[in-house]
Amino acid sequence: MSINLSASTIKTLGDCTLKIWYNKVCRIPDLAHWKTRTGSCVHDILEPLALKNRKNLIKQAQSLSFKAIPALNRLIERKIRQYDLTQHNVYEEVEEMVKRALNYEFNPKDCIDKGPEFPFNIKIGDFTIKGFLDRLFIFKNHAIIRDFKSQKTPFSKEELSNNLQASLYQYAIRKLFNKKSYVEFIMLRQKPTSKNFIQEVPPLGDSVLDGLEEYLLGMGKYLSKFDFKAAKSNPATYNGNGWQCN
């Protein structure tokens, strides 16, 4: 069975093995909570704004109300409808998160901007690691990965130091560009003046990334033999994650 490796897939294995079966094998989509959809909506709005021909629009958006900018107002209203969020009155919330993202060095200098939603697809043994980077900036001696987060609660110190998503991103950058990389989680629900607005993960050492590669190979082998018996081994209702089933 072929299931692509990603940070979300590995995390879901720990939360609920049945969810992997239904999502990845049976192809039954998630019924995402409206707050989760709000975060996806924000990502979809930021993606076209990161294109190189949007600089004038970004300059306006950094200071003006979005309702005063017809092109941006239409984009937000369309995305809110697309994500079925109209009844939740999220326009101001979405505007605030987008504005916070645009006002934090949205287009840094002296680097190569790899564009929004940079895709990576890396072979490791017989398996594939896939993912997207919200923003990727390549500097002379390092890279910066920027990931926009819409979750309400920032990462704890432990969650940040053991962040699988950040580790996978840094592994991908080493493979693709042979560079060390910093991961910046931009916590869009935090005020820009908050110490938690930017949560940074410094570069991991080569030995740590080598160990991660061995771990990923092991996870790939496990998923290659994943069947319904394995899917029933760790459902959320048995491991304390049953709240996800409500």
Coordinates of C-alpha atoms in Angstrom, one line a residue:
M1 CA 0.0 0.0 0.0
S2 CA 1.4 3.4 -1.0
I3 CA 0.8 6.2 1.6
N4 CA 3.0 9.3 1.2
L5 CA 4.9 10.4 4.2
S6 CA 4.2 13.8 5.7
A7 CA 4.3 15.5 9.1
S8 CA 0.4 15.4 9.2
T9 CA 0.3 11.7 8.3
I10 CA 2.8 10.8 11.0
K11 CA 1.0 12.9 13.6
T12 CA -2.3 11.4 12.7
L13 CA -0.9 7.9 13.2
G14 CA -0.3 8.9 16.8
D15 CA -3.7 10.4 17.2
C16 CA -5.9 7.9 15.4
T17 CA -4.9 5.1 13.1
L18 CA -8.4 4.6 11.9
K19 CA -8.3 8.2 10.5
I20 CA -5.4 7.2 8.3
W21 CA -7.4 4.3 7.0
Y22 CA -10.5 6.3 6.2
N23 CA -8.6 9.4 4.8
K24 CA -5.7 7.8 3.0
V25 CA -7.0 4.4 2.0
C26 CA -10.7 4.9 1.6
R27 CA -10.3 8.5 0.4
I28 CA -13.0 9.8 2.7
P29 CA -12.3 13.6 3.2
D30 CA -12.2 15.2 6.6
L31 CA -15.2 17.3 7.8
A32 CA -13.0 20.2 9.0
H33 CA -14.2 22.5 11.8
W34 CA -15.0 26.0 10.7
K35 CA -12.1 27.4 12.6
T36 CA -9.8 25.1 10.7
R37 CA -11.4 26.2 7.5
T38 CA -10.8 29.8 8.5
G39 CA -7.0 29.0 8.7
S40 CA -7.2 27.4 5.2
C41 CA -9.0 30.4 3.9
V42 CA -6.2 32.7 5.2
H43 CA -3.6 30.6 3.5
D44 CA -5.5 30.7 0.2
I45 CA -5.6 34.5 0.4
L46 CA -1.9 34.9 1.2
E47 CA -0.8 32.6 -1.7
P48 CA -1.7 35.0 -4.6
L49 CA -0.5 38.0 -2.6
A50 CA 3.0 36.4 -2.6
L51 CA 3.3 36.6 -6.3
K52 CA 5.9 39.1 -7.6
N53 CA 3.3 41.3 -9.4
R54 CA 1.3 42.0 -6.2
K55 CA 3.7 44.5 -4.5
N56 CA 1.4 47.5 -5.0
L57 CA -1.6 45.6 -3.6
I58 CA 0.4 44.5 -0.6
K59 CA 1.5 48.1 0.1
Q60 CA -2.1 49.2 0.2
A61 CA -3.2 46.2 2.3
Q62 CA -0.6 46.9 4.9
S63 CA -2.3 50.0 6.0
L64 CA -5.8 50.4 4.4
S65 CA -9.0 48.6 5.3
F66 CA -9.4 45.6 2.9
K67 CA -13.0 46.8 2.1
A68 CA -11.4 49.9 0.6
I69 CA -9.4 47.8 -1.8
P70 CA -11.8 46.3 -4.3
A71 CA -9.5 43.5 -5.6
L72 CA -8.6 42.3 -2.1
N73 CA -12.2 42.7 -0.9
R74 CA -13.5 40.5 -3.7
L75 CA -10.7 37.9 -3.1
I76 CA -11.6 37.6 0.6
E77 CA -15.4 37.5 0.1
R78 CA -14.9 34.8 -2.6
K79 CA -12.7 32.7 -0.3
I80 CA -15.1 33.0 2.6
R81 CA -17.9 31.7 0.4
Q82 CA -15.6 28.9 -1.0
Y83 CA -14.8 27.7 2.6
D84 CA -18.5 27.9 3.6
L85 CA -17.7 30.5 6.3
T86 CA -20.3 33.2 5.5
Q87 CA -22.5 32.3 8.5
H88 CA -19.6 32.6 10.9
N89 CA -18.8 36.3 10.2
V90 CA -15.1 35.8 9.9
Y91 CA -14.3 38.7 7.6
E92 CA -12.6 40.9 10.2
E93 CA -10.8 37.9 11.7
V94 CA -9.5 36.9 8.3
E95 CA -8.5 40.5 7.5
E96 CA -6.5 40.8 10.8
M97 CA -4.6 37.6 10.2
V98 CA -3.8 38.4 6.6
K99 CA -2.7 41.9 7.6
R100 CA -0.4 40.5 10.3
A101 CA 1.3 38.2 7.7
L102 CA 1.8 41.0 5.2
N103 CA 3.3 43.4 7.8
Y104 CA 6.0 40.9 8.9
E105 CA 8.8 41.1 6.3
F106 CA 6.5 39.6 3.6
N107 CA 9.1 40.0 0.9
P108 CA 12.6 40.0 2.6
K109 CA 15.6 41.4 0.6
D110 CA 18.9 39.8 -0.4
C111 CA 17.5 36.4 -1.0
I112 CA 15.8 34.2 -3.7
D113 CA 12.1 34.0 -3.1
K114 CA 10.9 30.6 -4.2
G115 CA 7.3 31.7 -4.3
P116 CA 4.3 30.7 -2.3
E117 CA 3.5 27.1 -1.5
F118 CA 6.8 25.8 -2.6
P119 CA 6.3 22.0 -3.2
F120 CA 8.8 19.3 -2.3
N121 CA 8.7 15.6 -3.3
I122 CA 11.7 13.7 -2.0
K123 CA 12.4 10.0 -2.4
I124 CA 13.8 8.2 0.6
G125 CA 14.4 4.5 0.0
D126 CA 11.2 3.2 -1.6
F127 CA 9.1 6.0 -0.1
T128 CA 8.2 9.6 -0.9
I129 CA 8.0 12.6 1.4
K130 CA 5.7 15.3 0.1
G131 CA 4.8 18.7 1.4
F132 CA 4.4 22.4 0.7
L133 CA 6.3 25.4 2.3
D134 CA 4.1 28.5 2.8
R135 CA 7.2 30.6 2.0
L136 CA 10.8 29.8 1.3
F137 CA 13.7 32.2 1.1
I138 CA 17.1 31.1 0.0
F139 CA 20.0 33.2 1.3
K140 CA 23.7 32.8 0.6
N141 CA 24.5 30.6 3.6
H142 CA 21.1 29.5 4.8
A143 CA 17.4 29.3 4.1
I144 CA 14.3 30.6 6.0
I145 CA 11.1 28.6 5.9
R146 CA 8.1 30.6 6.9
D147 CA 4.9 28.8 8.0
F148 CA 1.7 30.7 8.8
K149 CA -0.2 29.3 11.7
S150 CA -3.8 30.2 12.6
Q151 CA -4.1 28.1 15.8
K152 CA -5.1 30.1 18.9
T153 CA -2.5 28.6 21.2
P154 CA 1.2 29.0 20.5
F155 CA 3.6 26.1 20.7
S156 CA 5.0 25.2 24.1
K157 CA 8.8 25.2 24.5
E158 CA 8.7 21.4 24.3
E159 CA 6.4 21.3 21.2
L160 CA 8.7 23.7 19.5
S161 CA 11.9 21.8 20.3
N162 CA 10.4 18.5 19.2
N163 CA 8.4 19.8 16.2
L164 CA 8.2 17.1 13.5
Q165 CA 6.9 19.5 10.9
A166 CA 9.9 21.8 11.3
S167 CA 12.3 18.9 11.3
L168 CA 10.8 17.5 8.0
Y169 CA 11.1 20.9 6.4
Q170 CA 14.7 21.3 7.4
Y171 CA 15.4 17.8 6.1
A172 CA 13.8 18.7 2.8
I173 CA 15.9 21.9 2.5
R174 CA 19.1 19.9 3.2
K175 CA 18.2 17.4 0.5
L176 CA 17.1 20.0 -2.1
F177 CA 19.6 22.9 -1.5
N178 CA 22.3 21.5 0.8
K179 CA 21.7 24.3 3.2
K180 CA 20.8 24.7 6.9
S181 CA 17.5 26.3 7.5
Y182 CA 15.5 28.2 10.1
V183 CA 11.8 27.6 10.5
E184 CA 9.6 30.6 11.4
F185 CA 6.2 29.8 12.6
I186 CA 4.1 33.0 12.3
M187 CA 1.3 32.8 14.8
L188 CA -1.3 34.9 13.1
R189 CA -3.7 34.9 16.1
Q190 CA -1.1 36.5 18.3
K191 CA -0.5 40.2 18.4
P192 CA 2.7 41.2 16.5
T193 CA 4.0 42.7 19.8
S194 CA 3.7 39.3 21.5
K195 CA 6.9 37.3 22.1
N196 CA 4.9 34.3 20.6
F197 CA 4.1 36.0 17.3
I198 CA 7.2 34.5 15.7
Q199 CA 8.2 31.1 17.0
E200 CA 11.6 30.1 15.5
V201 CA 13.2 26.7 15.2
P202 CA 17.0 27.0 14.7
P203 CA 18.8 24.7 12.3
L204 CA 19.1 21.1 13.3
G205 CA 22.5 19.4 13.1
D206 CA 23.4 16.8 10.4
S207 CA 23.4 13.9 12.9
V208 CA 19.9 14.8 14.0
L209 CA 18.7 15.0 10.4
D210 CA 20.4 11.7 9.7
G211 CA 18.5 10.2 12.6
L212 CA 15.3 11.6 11.2
E213 CA 16.0 9.9 7.9
E214 CA 16.2 6.5 9.6
Y215 CA 13.0 7.3 11.5
L216 CA 11.2 8.2 8.2
L217 CA 12.4 4.9 6.6
G218 CA 10.9 3.0 9.5
M219 CA 7.6 4.9 9.2
G220 CA 7.6 4.2 5.5
K221 CA 8.0 0.5 6.0
Y222 CA 5.2 0.5 8.6
L223 CA 2.9 2.3 6.2
S224 CA 3.7 0.1 3.3
K225 CA 2.2 -2.8 5.3
F226 CA -0.7 -0.8 6.7
D227 CA -4.0 -2.7 6.7
F228 CA -7.3 -2.6 8.5
K229 CA -5.9 -4.7 11.4
A230 CA -3.2 -2.0 11.8
A231 CA -5.8 0.7 11.4
K232 CA -7.7 -0.7 14.4
S233 CA -4.6 -0.8 16.6
N234 CA -4.7 2.8 17.9
P235 CA -8.1 4.5 17.4
A236 CA -8.7 7.9 19.0
T237 CA -11.4 6.5 21.3
Y238 CA -8.8 4.2 23.0
N239 CA -5.8 6.6 23.4
G240 CA -7.3 9.8 24.9
N241 CA -7.9 11.5 21.5
G242 CA -11.6 10.6 21.4
W243 CA -12.6 14.2 21.4
Q244 CA -11.6 14.2 17.7
C245 CA -14.5 11.8 17.0
N246 CA -17.2 14.2 18.2

